[in-house]
Tab-separated table of C-alpha atoms in Angstrom:
chain	number	residue	atom	x	y	z
M	225	MET	CA	10.974	-130.497	88.394
M	226	GLU	CA	13.234	-128.416	86.280
M	227	GLN	CA	13.190	-124.666	86.924
M	228	ALA	CA	12.435	-122.358	84.055
M	229	GLY	CA	15.335	-120.408	82.754
M	230	PRO	CA	15.407	-116.617	82.605
M	231	ARG	CA	12.973	-115.011	80.162
M	232	PRO	CA	14.605	-113.550	77.058
M	233	ARG	CA	14.963	-109.784	76.959
M	234	ASP	CA	12.310	-108.015	74.886
M	235	THR	CA	14.330	-105.767	72.652
M	236	HIS	CA	11.215	-104.060	71.304
M	237	GLY	CA	10.427	-102.418	74.612
M	238	SER	CA	6.742	-103.325	74.621
M	239	PRO	CA	4.807	-102.685	77.874
M	240	GLY	CA	4.875	-105.392	80.480
M	241	THR	CA	8.066	-107.163	79.365
M	242	GLY	CA	10.774	-108.203	81.797
M	243	SER	CA	14.119	-106.606	82.428
M	244	PRO	CA	17.292	-108.407	83.574
M	245	ASP	CA	18.191	-105.512	85.892
M	246	MET	CA	14.831	-104.601	87.375
M	247	GLY	CA	12.322	-106.732	89.170
M	248	LYS	CA	9.437	-104.566	88.044
M	249	ALA	CA	8.109	-104.334	84.531
M	250	ALA	CA	9.170	-101.185	82.648
M	251	VAL	CA	6.239	-98.909	81.884
M	252	ARG	CA	6.213	-96.563	78.854
M	253	VAL	CA	5.582	-92.971	79.888
M	254	PRO	CA	2.726	-91.475	77.885
M	255	PRO	CA	3.327	-88.134	76.119
M	256	GLN	CA	2.700	-85.135	78.296
M	257	PRO	CA	-0.323	-82.989	77.299
M	258	ARG	CA	1.794	-79.990	76.295
M	259	ALA	CA	4.110	-82.084	74.171
M	260	ALA	CA	1.152	-83.733	72.461
M	261	ALA	CA	-0.417	-80.363	71.765
M	262	GLU	CA	2.828	-79.117	70.279
M	263	VAL	CA	3.039	-82.184	68.044
M	264	SER	CA	-0.563	-81.689	66.969
M	265	ARG	CA	-0.055	-78.019	66.248
M	266	GLY	CA	3.103	-78.750	64.299
M	267	ARG	CA	1.258	-81.359	62.258
M	268	ASP	CA	-1.573	-78.913	61.563
M	269	ARG	CA	0.864	-76.222	60.467
M	270	GLU	CA	2.569	-78.627	58.121
M	271	LEU	CA	-0.769	-79.678	56.635
M	272	ASP	CA	-1.748	-76.026	56.200
M	273	ARG	CA	1.517	-75.276	54.415
M	274	ALA	CA	1.036	-78.286	52.178
M	275	ARG	CA	-2.500	-77.181	51.292
M	276	ASP	CA	-1.263	-73.647	50.566
M	277	ARG	CA	1.478	-74.960	48.282
M	278	GLU	CA	-0.999	-77.169	46.452
M	279	ARG	CA	-3.493	-74.306	46.026
M	280	ASP	CA	-0.811	-71.921	44.744
M	281	ARG	CA	0.498	-74.558	42.341
M	282	GLY	CA	-3.012	-75.219	41.047
M	283	ALA	CA	-3.711	-71.507	40.565
M	284	ALA	CA	-0.465	-71.040	38.674
M	285	GLU	CA	-1.114	-74.018	36.394
M	286	ALA	CA	-4.848	-73.622	35.776
M	287	GLY	CA	-5.411	-69.904	36.281
M	288	GLY	CA	-2.689	-68.385	34.133
M	289	SER	CA	-4.351	-68.381	30.726
M	290	ALA	CA	-7.911	-69.311	31.655
M	291	ARG	CA	-8.495	-66.618	34.257
M	292	GLY	CA	-6.585	-63.644	32.956
M	293	GLU	CA	-3.053	-63.643	34.347
M	294	HIS	CA	-0.051	-63.031	32.159
M	295	THR	CA	1.341	-66.043	30.348
M	296	HIS	CA	5.082	-66.544	29.978
M	297	GLY	CA	6.692	-64.049	27.679
M	298	GLU	CA	3.906	-61.455	27.916
M	299	PRO	CA	5.113	-58.093	29.278
M	300	PRO	CA	2.894	-56.858	32.127
M	301	LEU	CA	1.069	-53.553	31.940
M	302	PRO	CA	2.705	-50.629	33.772
M	303	GLY	CA	2.093	-50.601	37.495
M	304	ILE	CA	1.613	-54.371	37.835
M	305	ALA	CA	3.925	-55.958	40.394
M	306	ALA	CA	4.976	-59.460	39.415
M	307	ALA	CA	5.217	-60.575	43.034
M	308	ARG	CA	1.620	-59.680	43.871
M	309	PRO	CA	-0.868	-62.530	44.478
M	310	ALA	CA	-2.541	-63.858	41.341
M	311	VAL	CA	-6.011	-62.620	42.243
M	312	VAL	CA	-4.774	-59.054	42.760
M	313	GLN	CA	-2.748	-59.166	39.565
M	314	ARG	CA	-5.692	-60.514	37.594
M	315	THR	CA	-8.041	-57.801	38.872
M	316	SER	CA	-5.487	-55.072	38.120
M	317	VAL	CA	-4.889	-56.278	34.569
M	318	ARG	CA	-8.609	-56.522	33.836
M	319	GLY	CA	-9.222	-53.040	35.227
M	320	GLN	CA	-6.370	-51.500	33.257
M	321	VAL	CA	-7.502	-53.180	30.060
M	322	LEU	CA	-11.073	-51.998	30.661
M	323	ASP	CA	-9.860	-48.415	31.129
M	324	ALA	CA	-7.723	-48.656	28.000
M	325	LEU	CA	-10.655	-50.005	25.959
M	326	ARG	CA	-12.954	-47.242	27.199
M	327	THR	CA	-10.352	-44.652	26.253
M	328	ALA	CA	-9.941	-46.192	22.786
M	329	LEU	CA	-13.702	-46.267	22.393
M	330	VAL	CA	-14.188	-42.595	23.256
M	331	ALA	CA	-11.189	-41.581	21.146
M	332	GLY	CA	-12.676	-43.364	18.129
M	333	GLU	CA	-9.826	-45.889	17.887
M	334	LEU	CA	-12.419	-48.668	18.116
M	335	ALA	CA	-14.650	-47.889	15.159
M	336	PRO	CA	-18.421	-48.451	15.345
M	337	GLY	CA	-19.471	-51.546	13.423
M	338	GLU	CA	-16.008	-53.116	13.442
M	339	VAL	CA	-15.317	-56.515	15.026
M	340	TYR	CA	-12.295	-56.909	17.312
M	341	SER	CA	-10.951	-60.180	18.672
M	342	ALA	CA	-9.604	-60.588	22.188
M	343	PRO	CA	-6.259	-62.142	21.080
M	344	VAL	CA	-5.502	-59.257	18.706
M	345	LEU	CA	-6.361	-56.644	21.320
M	346	GLY	CA	-4.351	-58.626	23.857
M	347	GLU	CA	-1.267	-58.319	21.665
M	348	ARG	CA	-1.863	-54.592	21.420
M	349	PHE	CA	-1.997	-54.195	25.207
M	350	GLY	CA	0.702	-56.760	25.923
M	351	VAL	CA	-1.547	-59.142	27.864
M	352	SER	CA	-3.235	-62.472	27.287
M	353	ALA	CA	-6.654	-62.697	25.660
M	354	THR	CA	-8.459	-63.538	28.903
M	355	PRO	CA	-8.439	-60.111	30.624
M	356	VAL	CA	-9.351	-58.517	27.294
M	357	ARG	CA	-12.286	-60.873	26.919
M	358	GLU	CA	-13.428	-60.143	30.480
M	359	ALA	CA	-13.184	-56.384	29.887
M	360	MET	CA	-15.083	-56.646	26.608
M	361	GLN	CA	-17.821	-58.617	28.344
M	362	GLN	CA	-18.153	-55.727	30.802
M	363	LEU	CA	-18.448	-53.306	27.876
M	364	ALA	CA	-21.111	-55.594	26.421
M	365	LEU	CA	-23.090	-55.281	29.649
M	366	GLU	CA	-22.772	-51.505	29.363
M	367	GLY	CA	-24.017	-51.598	25.776
M	368	ALA	CA	-20.807	-50.418	24.106
M	369	VAL	CA	-20.116	-53.648	22.227
M	370	GLU	CA	-21.964	-56.828	21.315
M	371	VAL	CA	-20.677	-60.394	21.252
M	372	VAL	CA	-20.067	-61.976	17.850
M	373	PRO	CA	-19.776	-65.767	18.355
M	374	ASN	CA	-16.432	-67.246	17.286
M	375	ARG	CA	-15.173	-63.841	16.112
M	376	GLY	CA	-14.993	-61.386	18.973
M	377	PHE	CA	-16.863	-58.194	19.792
M	378	ARG	CA	-18.488	-55.647	17.517
M	379	VAL	CA	-18.564	-51.981	18.523
M	380	VAL	CA	-22.193	-50.896	18.643
M	381	GLU	CA	-23.262	-48.440	15.953
M	382	ARG	CA	-25.083	-45.481	17.451
M	383	GLY	CA	-26.995	-42.723	15.762
M	384	ALA	CA	-28.300	-39.283	16.617
M	385	ARG	CA	-31.573	-40.736	17.884
M	386	GLU	CA	-29.882	-42.725	20.648
M	387	LEU	CA	-27.859	-39.681	21.648
M	388	ALA	CA	-31.064	-37.615	21.854
M	389	GLU	CA	-32.712	-40.305	23.992
M	390	LEU	CA	-29.775	-40.312	26.384
M	391	ALA	CA	-29.896	-36.514	26.616
M	392	GLU	CA	-33.597	-36.680	27.458
M	393	ILE	CA	-33.062	-39.228	30.209
M	394	ARG	CA	-30.162	-37.282	31.670
M	395	GLY	CA	-32.296	-34.144	31.677
M	396	LEU	CA	-35.143	-35.875	33.479
M	397	ILE	CA	-32.751	-37.079	36.186
M	398	GLU	CA	-30.274	-34.247	36.623
M	399	VAL	CA	-32.142	-31.019	35.881
M	400	PRO	CA	-34.470	-31.255	38.925
M	401	VAL	CA	-31.499	-32.129	41.131
M	402	MET	CA	-29.423	-29.191	39.908
M	403	LEU	CA	-32.336	-26.797	40.367
M	404	ARG	CA	-32.741	-27.990	43.942
M	405	LEU	CA	-29.015	-27.665	44.555
M	406	ALA	CA	-29.050	-24.143	43.122
M	407	ARG	CA	-31.509	-23.171	45.868
M	408	THR	CA	-29.745	-24.879	48.752
M	409	VAL	CA	-25.977	-25.002	48.137
M	410	SER	CA	-23.896	-22.027	49.202
M	411	ALA	CA	-21.764	-19.993	46.830
M	412	GLY	CA	-18.666	-21.153	48.696
M	413	ARG	CA	-19.388	-24.805	47.978
M	414	TRP	CA	-19.892	-24.079	44.293
M	415	ALA	CA	-16.619	-22.158	44.218
M	416	GLU	CA	-14.833	-25.321	45.379
M	417	LEU	CA	-15.775	-26.958	42.064
M	418	ARG	CA	-14.135	-24.214	40.012
M	419	PRO	CA	-10.827	-26.147	39.653
M	420	LEU	CA	-12.703	-29.093	38.121
M	421	ALA	CA	-14.393	-26.819	35.591
M	422	GLU	CA	-11.069	-25.245	34.704
M	423	ALA	CA	-9.474	-28.681	34.352
M	424	SER	CA	-12.106	-29.597	31.788
M	425	VAL	CA	-11.328	-26.407	29.853
M	426	ARG	CA	-7.639	-27.299	29.757
M	427	ALA	CA	-8.422	-30.846	28.673
M	428	ALA	CA	-10.696	-29.576	25.892
M	429	SER	CA	-7.925	-27.321	24.618
M	430	THR	CA	-5.773	-30.390	23.906
M	431	GLY	CA	-8.344	-31.681	21.448
M	432	CYS	CA	-8.180	-35.200	22.955
M	433	ARG	CA	-11.729	-36.506	23.356
M	434	ALA	CA	-10.682	-39.242	25.797
M	435	THR	CA	-8.880	-36.784	28.081
M	436	TYR	CA	-11.773	-34.369	28.009
M	437	ALA	CA	-14.310	-37.139	28.633
M	438	GLU	CA	-12.705	-37.958	31.981
M	439	THR	CA	-12.668	-34.352	33.195
M	440	ASP	CA	-16.199	-33.788	31.898
M	441	ARG	CA	-17.594	-36.681	33.912
M	442	ALA	CA	-15.521	-35.724	36.969
M	443	PHE	CA	-17.118	-32.273	37.009
M	444	HIS	CA	-20.662	-33.640	36.717
M	445	ARG	CA	-20.029	-36.261	39.409
M	446	ALA	CA	-18.827	-33.561	41.789
M	447	VAL	CA	-21.922	-31.432	41.150
M	448	LEU	CA	-24.346	-34.300	41.698
M	449	ALA	CA	-22.426	-35.548	44.747
M	450	LEU	CA	-23.634	-32.452	46.594
M	451	ALA	CA	-27.101	-34.044	46.567
M	452	GLY	CA	-25.786	-36.798	48.861
M	453	ASN	CA	-27.268	-39.616	46.752
M	454	GLU	CA	-24.648	-42.163	45.679
M	455	GLN	CA	-27.083	-44.127	43.503
M	456	LEU	CA	-27.956	-40.966	41.615
M	457	VAL	CA	-24.286	-40.249	40.955
M	458	ARG	CA	-23.657	-43.819	39.765
M	459	ILE	CA	-26.641	-43.946	37.406
M	460	ALA	CA	-26.020	-40.462	36.006
M	461	ASP	CA	-22.344	-41.257	35.400
M	462	ASP	CA	-23.247	-44.424	33.511
M	463	LEU	CA	-25.617	-42.483	31.251
M	464	HIS	CA	-22.982	-39.803	30.770
M	465	ARG	CA	-20.366	-42.385	29.773
M	466	ARG	CA	-22.726	-43.865	27.187
M	467	ALA	CA	-23.410	-40.416	25.783
M	468	GLN	CA	-19.676	-39.995	25.150
M	469	TRP	CA	-19.375	-42.999	22.828
M	470	PRO	CA	-18.755	-42.012	19.198
M	471	LEU	CA	-21.537	-41.899	16.653
M	472	VAL	CA	-21.483	-43.692	13.328
M	473	GLY	CA	-19.361	-41.791	10.800
M	474	GLY	CA	-16.323	-39.637	11.444
M	475	SER	CA	-18.160	-36.462	10.482
M	476	ALA	CA	-20.568	-36.942	13.400
M	477	SER	CA	-17.744	-37.046	15.939
M	478	ARG	CA	-17.152	-34.030	18.143
M	479	GLY	CA	-14.308	-31.827	17.021
M	480	HIS	CA	-11.894	-29.589	18.862
M	481	ALA	CA	-14.223	-26.567	18.772
M	482	ASP	CA	-17.098	-28.659	20.137
M	483	LEU	CA	-15.003	-29.752	23.123
M	484	ILE	CA	-13.986	-26.184	23.926
M	485	ALA	CA	-17.605	-24.968	23.734
M	486	ASP	CA	-18.750	-27.864	25.899
M	487	ALA	CA	-16.128	-27.129	28.568
M	488	ALA	CA	-17.032	-23.436	28.596
M	489	GLU	CA	-20.549	-24.443	29.612
M	490	HIS	CA	-19.141	-25.876	32.847
M	491	THR	CA	-17.858	-22.503	34.016
M	492	ALA	CA	-21.066	-20.798	32.840
M	493	LEU	CA	-23.115	-23.344	34.779
M	494	LEU	CA	-21.126	-22.685	37.948
M	495	ASP	CA	-21.724	-18.951	37.570
M	496	ALA	CA	-25.473	-19.545	37.207
M	497	LEU	CA	-25.551	-21.875	40.211
M	498	ILE	CA	-23.721	-19.348	42.373
M	499	ALA	CA	-26.158	-16.632	41.241
M	500	GLN	CA	-29.109	-19.022	41.836
M	501	ASP	CA	-30.381	-18.164	38.337
M	502	LEU	CA	-32.679	-21.161	37.895
M	503	VAL	CA	-33.760	-20.254	34.352
M	504	VAL	CA	-30.184	-20.123	33.114
M	505	VAL	CA	-29.265	-23.291	35.023
M	506	GLN	CA	-32.060	-25.251	33.384
M	507	SER	CA	-31.281	-23.912	29.911
M	508	LEU	CA	-27.536	-24.570	30.201
M	509	VAL	CA	-27.962	-28.114	31.479
M	510	ARG	CA	-30.356	-29.126	28.707
M	511	GLU	CA	-28.159	-27.593	26.019
M	512	HIS	CA	-25.106	-29.230	27.568
M	513	PHE	CA	-26.727	-32.661	27.508
M	514	ALA	CA	-27.841	-32.224	23.906
M	515	GLY	CA	-24.232	-31.697	22.976
M	516	GLY	CA	-23.165	-34.947	24.717
């Protein structure tokens, strides 16, 4: 009987194959646990990086014009860092545009009854239409503008009646609080608010309604903050902001002399609070609110 010749060498190195130099079958050594873990972790890191790249690419392609970031060729607003993440940049642009629109509204640059489109305002501020539209929608929630389908946003026309209603509501909320504070807050604490009152006087002297509006609200927020009620401060500030919006007609707008008289009431109010003169406090606050 003829003997079988030598088995051919398995060049693929599969388990259990023969070897011309060894009498025992070569066995493949399985990966060590640490090495396998390193491979797995490396694979996971690579997958994570791939997902991050895909998400960033999708945000850059789909979020640029639809969600409020700058499009190519649009100069960013001051203070915006181009290297910041898209979500931070988008929030910053929207906030800056909202502040700019509020300033224009108080200053009378956005006239009551007029319709403004987001693209036109975007060109004015050097941004795309999306953050302008988002800011205008916030102003619509606040009651400053109303949506006009396929056209833009119309600045709400307000009259003396609405201003009187706002003054009444502010009086119902703030007068009792200020009377209570007049009884309980020390003269030293009131004296700490003197710089805010003086800042409002300086702002009024410039004749800029928008500049004065900010210092006016800052003073009232500081007074009410002494009550320790954050919700009160937030609600009162919202009513105060609405009271600062311009009325219909240029003649109804507050002039330079009105701003100076209004600011002088801040210092007079502080004097009355320090003296705990409740009658004067109540009278000054109601007159102050009636003036806006």
